[in-house]
Amino acid sequence: MATPSRSLADDIRGRSDAELIDLVLARPDLARPAPADLTSLAARAGTRASVQRAVEALDRGHLQVLEAVVVAGDAAERGTLLHLLGTDDARTVDAIVQDLWRAALLWRGADGDHVVRTVPEVLGTAVAGLGAPMRELRPSSPPEHADPDRIRAAVAEAPDDARAMLERMTWGPAFGVLPTSTPGRTTARWLLEHHLLVPVSTDRVAMPREVGLVLREGRLHRSVELTPPDIEARPVALVDAAAGGAASECLTHLDELAAEWGAEPPRVLRAGGLSVRDLRVTQMTLDLDPEHTAFVVELAYAAGLVADDGEVVPVWAPTSEIDEWSSSEAGHRWATLAVAWLGSTRAPHLVGRRSTGTGPANALGPDVQWPAIRAIRREVLRELASLEPGHAADHTSLRRRLAWRRPNRSAAVLDEAVEAVLRESEWLGVTGRGALSEAGRALVAPLLPPPAPSARGGGSSTTGVATTSNGKRPARARADRAGGAADIPSTAQPPPEAGAVAETVAAAMSAHLPSPVDHILVQADLTAVAPGPLVGGLGSFMRLAADVESRGGATVYRFTPESVRRALDAGWTAADFTETVRRSSRTPVPQPLEYLVADVARKHGQTRIGGAAAYIRSDDAAVLDTMLASRDLTPLRLRRLAPTVLVSSADPRVLVDLLRDNGFAPVHEGQDGAVVHAETPRRRAGSRRRGPGPMVSPVDRPYTQSLVDGLRAAEATADQRRVEDETRPGPRIQAMDPVVTLSLLRDAVADRHGVWIGYSDGHGATSRHLIHPQKVEGGRVRATDESGHEKSFSVHRITGATLES
C-alpha cells in the first residue's frame, strides 16, 4: 500500500521500485525520452497527452470505474463507488481501482483516492453520458437546486410530456434543442422553471448531472461490465493441415506475383499505389477475388518482396531480396511473410473503399496505411491464443469481447477490422478452420504476458474465460486480466530476438506444409495434375509450359497451343519439352499432347522476322501472300522484296505480336540468322532496406529497471542539493516551470520587489542570487545584484525563483 500523499508527485516519489516499474510498463510513453527524476516523471504522467493515451487504452471495466471515481469526487468512500456502479462486487472494484492507481490515473492521499487533474479533461464534461454539475452550468444557482430530494419531488410532480422529455435525456446525451412547437416549448418551460433543465444558449438546454443521477436511480451506467464477456468456442479438427495448405497456396500466389511483375511490372500511380486496372490484371493472373488479391499484393510489399523501383518512369517490381527468399526453405519463406504481416501497419481490406481523397483507396497507396490495424491484429490473435488448441472462436462473441477491450473505438470500424484480420489470418495460414494453428501460436507467443501471480492485487477477480459450444470452460483456457493498465504483466520479460522468433515460427510451420513433389500426372485431356507443391525447377517449367486451371490440394494445369508456344519462345525445343514432361510424369505421355507439341513446333518459326527496320521471310510464299492480303495487317505497311521476303517499317517486336494476334506463328531472327529466344525478363527494384534502422531499446523490464535505478539516483542527488540549500542563506528555491518563473519575474519588476533565483552556469553548477529585476525581454532578465551591479541573466538558465521575504 502506498504512503498517503499530498499530490501525484508525492505519490510517485513514495512508490517502491516495483511499483515504479509497473507504472512505466503500464505507460511506456513515460520512458521516452527518459525523465530526469521522479518529479519529471510525475509531471509527464499528469500531462493531457499522456493521460489521454492511457485512458484510450482502458477496457470498459476500468473505464466505468474511472468514470465512477470522477463522478463520486475525490476521496469518495468505496460504498459510493459500488452504488454508482450498481454492483456489490467490492473485490473486483478494489482490484480495478488498484490498477488505476498503479497506472497513475489516481493518486492516493491521506483521505482516500484522488483523480489526476487531467483525467476529467480527457473524459470531457459528459462523463458516462451525464451532463456537467449544476454549479458549472449555472454558478449562481443556490445549492438546494442540486439537492436529490428536491429533484425527486420535482420529477414526481412532472407532467407526462415533461417525464417523456426527461426519459429521452436520461442515458444521454444530456443536451437537447428546444422544441419549436408550442406544446413542446410549454413542456420545456416547465422543466426550466423547476430547474430540471438548464439553458446553455438561446435554443439549447442541458440536464444537470444531479438530475441525471436521480433519474438513473443513482446508477452511472445502464449496465455494469467490469469483466470481459466470454468467447464462445467450438472444437474443430485438422487445424494444422488446413493452415499448412493455406500457407502453401499463399507461397504459390507470391511466386506467381513475382513472376508476373518481374516480366511486366505495373506502373506506379502519380499519387502512389497500384491502379485499379493493374490490380484487376493481377487478379486474373492469380485467379483470386479482389480482396484476396489486394492482400497478396500488400503482403508482398510488407515483406519487402516488391517495391517502387525509383526509376524516371517508376514501376512496381520485385526487389533483389526476392531471389534469396525464393530459394529458401518453405517454412522460412512463410515465416518471413507471417512476421511481416503481424508487424505491418497497412490494412489491405481498405483497398477499394472510399478514402479521404476523391476516389477509392488503391493497393500499395498511402490511403491503405492505418497504424491501428497492427494493434487490432495482435489483439485478435491474443484472444484466439487464449482458447484451447483446436478450438475456433465464434465471431460475434469475439467481436463483443474486443469491443469490451477497447470501448473508445468505433464499433462498426472495429467489427470490420476484426473480420478482415480473421479472413487474412486464414488466407495466410496463421489459423486453420478458424482456430489458431501451431505456427500461429508460435507467432503470437512473444505477445503473450506470462501468467500473473495469484497474489497480485485481486487480479483474478477480473478474469474472463472462453467457453466452448456446450457452455463448459476449456481445460487450458487462459485467464485474461480486465485490460488497460491490468494488461501489463507483473513480471515482464524481454522480447526474443526477431531472428529467433522467425526460426521458431518456421520450424512450427515446416512440419505442416505439404512436402514438395517432383512429379506430375499427365492425362489424355491435355491436363496435368500436380499432387502437391512442385519442386523449384519443375514448378518453373509448368508455370511456363501450361496454364493453371484450378488450385486446391492438387493443382491442375492445362497444356494449350499458347502455353506450348510460350515454352518454345523461351528456348525449349519440341524434343526437350516432350522429354521433360515424360521424365516428370508418373503416367505415360498421351498422344494428344505429343501431337499438340509437334504441331505447334512445326508451325513455330516458319516465319522469321528481323530488322531492316524489319523484314519477314518465309519459305512458303503462300503465307506471305496471305499476309499481304490481310486487311488487319494494313497498318504494318508490308511490301514484298522477293517471293519469300517482305519488309516493314514497324519494330520487329510489334511485327511478332501483331502477326501472332492474326493467327501466324513467327519467331524473331537475329542478325546472324539464328532464332532469338524470348527469355522472360526479370525486372528488379532496389531493396527498400537502405541500411540499419534506428536502434530503439524496448520498454521492457530490464530497461525499466535501469530507468528506475537512474531516477532513484537522481532523486538522491536532488535531496542532497535540497539539504545543501537549506544550509545556505536565504529561502529555499524550488525548481519550477519556466512559464511560472517568467510570470514571477514580471510581477517583481512591476512591484519593484527582490527575487531569489537559482542560476545554472555553463558547467551545470547551480548558484543562488538575490536580484532586483528591472526588465524582462528577449529571454533575458536585466537586474541589479546584491552588490548593486547591473547584470543580465538568461531565463532558460534560471532553475527556480522565489520572492524576497
Coordinates of N, CA, C and O in Angstrom, one line a residue, residues 519-532 534 538 541-543 545-551 554-560 563 577 580-582 584-590 593:
H519 N 7.0 -34.7 -59.3 CA 6.3 -35.4 -60.4 C 4.9 -34.8 -60.7 O 4.4 -34.1 -59.8
I520 N 4.4 -35.1 -61.8 CA 3.0 -34.7 -62.2 C 2.3 -35.9 -62.8 O 3.0 -37.0 -63.1
L521 N 1.1 -35.8 -63.0 CA 0.3 -36.9 -63.6 C -0.4 -36.3 -64.8 O -1.4 -35.6 -64.7
V522 N 0.1 -36.6 -66.0 CA -0.4 -36.1 -67.3 C -1.5 -37.0 -67.7 O -1.5 -38.2 -67.7
Q523 N -2.6 -36.3 -68.1 CA -3.8 -37.1 -68.5 C -4.1 -36.8 -70.0 O -3.6 -35.9 -70.7
A524 N -5.0 -37.7 -70.6 CA -5.3 -37.7 -72.0 C -6.0 -36.4 -72.5 O -6.0 -36.1 -73.7
D525 N -6.6 -35.7 -71.5 CA -7.3 -34.4 -72.0 C -6.5 -33.2 -71.9 O -7.0 -32.1 -71.8
L526 N -5.1 -33.4 -72.1 CA -4.2 -32.3 -72.1 C -4.1 -31.6 -70.8 O -3.7 -30.4 -70.7
T527 N -4.4 -32.2 -69.7 CA -4.2 -31.7 -68.4 C -3.1 -32.4 -67.6 O -2.8 -33.6 -68.0
A528 N -2.6 -31.8 -66.6 CA -1.6 -32.4 -65.8 C -1.9 -32.1 -64.3 O -2.2 -30.9 -64.0
V529 N -1.9 -33.0 -63.4 CA -2.2 -32.8 -62.0 C -0.9 -32.9 -61.2 O -0.2 -33.8 -61.3
A530 N -0.7 -31.8 -60.5 CA 0.4 -31.8 -59.5 C -0.2 -32.1 -58.1 O -0.9 -31.3 -57.6
P531 N 0.2 -33.2 -57.6 CA -0.4 -33.7 -56.3 C 0.1 -32.9 -55.1 O -0.2 -33.3 -53.9
G532 N 0.8 -31.8 -55.3 CA 1.3 -31.0 -54.2 C 2.1 -29.9 -54.8 O 2.2 -29.7 -56.0
L534 N 5.1 -28.2 -56.4 CA 6.2 -28.7 -57.2 C 7.6 -28.2 -56.8 O 7.7 -27.0 -56.3
L538 N 10.8 -27.9 -61.7 CA 9.6 -28.4 -62.3 C 8.4 -27.4 -62.2 O 7.7 -27.2 -63.1
F541 N 9.0 -24.8 -64.8 CA 8.6 -25.3 -66.2 C 7.1 -25.3 -66.3 O 6.6 -24.9 -67.4
M542 N 6.4 -25.8 -65.3 CA 4.9 -25.9 -65.5 C 4.3 -24.6 -65.6 O 3.3 -24.4 -66.3
R543 N 4.8 -23.6 -64.9 CA 4.2 -22.2 -65.0 C 4.4 -21.7 -66.4 O 3.6 -20.9 -66.9
A545 N 5.0 -23.7 -69.3 CA 4.5 -24.5 -70.4 C 3.1 -24.8 -70.3 O 2.5 -25.4 -71.2
A546 N 2.4 -24.5 -69.2 CA 1.0 -24.8 -69.1 C 0.3 -23.7 -68.3 O 0.9 -22.9 -67.6
D547 N -1.0 -23.7 -68.4 CA -1.8 -22.7 -67.7 C -2.5 -23.3 -66.5 O -3.0 -24.5 -66.6
V548 N -2.6 -22.6 -65.4 CA -3.2 -23.2 -64.2 C -4.7 -23.1 -64.4 O -5.3 -22.1 -64.7
E549 N -5.4 -24.3 -64.2 CA -6.8 -24.4 -64.4 C -7.6 -24.4 -63.1 O -8.7 -23.8 -63.0
S550 N -7.0 -25.0 -62.1 CA -7.6 -25.0 -60.8 C -6.6 -25.3 -59.7 O -5.6 -25.9 -60.0
R551 N -6.9 -24.8 -58.5 CA -6.0 -25.0 -57.4 C -6.7 -25.7 -56.3 O -7.9 -25.8 -56.2
A554 N -4.5 -30.2 -54.8 CA -3.7 -30.5 -56.0 C -4.0 -29.4 -57.1 O -5.1 -28.9 -57.1
T555 N -3.0 -29.1 -57.8 CA -3.1 -28.1 -58.9 C -3.2 -28.7 -60.2 O -2.5 -29.7 -60.6
V556 N -4.2 -28.3 -61.0 CA -4.5 -28.8 -62.3 C -4.0 -27.8 -63.4 O -4.3 -26.6 -63.3
Y557 N -3.0 -28.3 -64.2 CA -2.5 -27.5 -65.3 C -3.1 -28.0 -66.6 O -3.4 -29.1 -66.8
R558 N -3.2 -27.1 -67.6 CA -3.7 -27.4 -68.9 C -2.7 -27.0 -70.0 O -2.3 -25.8 -70.0
F559 N -2.3 -27.9 -70.8 CA -1.5 -27.6 -72.0 C -2.3 -27.0 -73.1 O -3.3 -27.6 -73.5
T560 N -1.9 -25.9 -73.6 CA -2.6 -25.3 -74.7 C -1.6 -24.9 -75.8 O -0.4 -24.8 -75.5
S563 N 0.4 -22.0 -74.5 CA 1.4 -22.3 -73.5 C 2.5 -23.0 -74.0 O 3.7 -22.8 -73.6
F577 N 10.9 -30.4 -74.6 CA 9.6 -30.2 -74.0 C 9.0 -31.6 -73.7 O 8.6 -31.9 -72.5
T580 N 11.0 -33.6 -71.0 CA 10.8 -33.1 -69.7 C 9.5 -33.6 -69.1 O 9.4 -34.0 -67.9
V581 N 8.4 -33.5 -69.9 CA 7.1 -34.0 -69.4 C 7.2 -35.5 -69.2 O 6.6 -36.0 -68.2
R582 N 7.8 -36.3 -70.1 CA 7.9 -37.7 -69.9 C 8.7 -38.1 -68.6 O 8.3 -39.0 -67.9
S584 N 9.0 -36.2 -66.0 CA 8.4 -35.8 -64.7 C 7.1 -36.4 -64.5 O 6.5 -36.3 -63.3
S585 N 6.5 -37.1 -65.4 CA 5.1 -37.7 -65.3 C 5.2 -39.1 -64.8 O 6.0 -39.9 -65.3
R586 N 4.3 -39.4 -63.9 CA 4.2 -40.8 -63.4 C 3.3 -41.6 -64.3 O 3.1 -42.8 -64.2
T587 N 2.7 -40.9 -65.3 CA 1.8 -41.6 -66.2 C 2.4 -41.4 -67.6 O 3.2 -40.4 -67.8
P588 N 2.1 -42.3 -68.5 CA 2.7 -42.1 -69.9 C 2.2 -40.8 -70.5 O 1.1 -40.3 -70.3
V589 N 3.1 -40.2 -71.4 CA 2.7 -39.0 -72.1 C 1.6 -39.4 -73.2 O 1.9 -40.2 -74.0
P590 N 0.4 -38.8 -73.1 CA -0.6 -39.2 -74.1 C -0.3 -38.7 -75.5 O 0.4 -37.6 -75.6
L593 N -1.0 -34.9 -76.4 CA 0.0 -33.9 -76.0 C 1.2 -33.9 -77.0 O 1.7 -32.9 -77.4

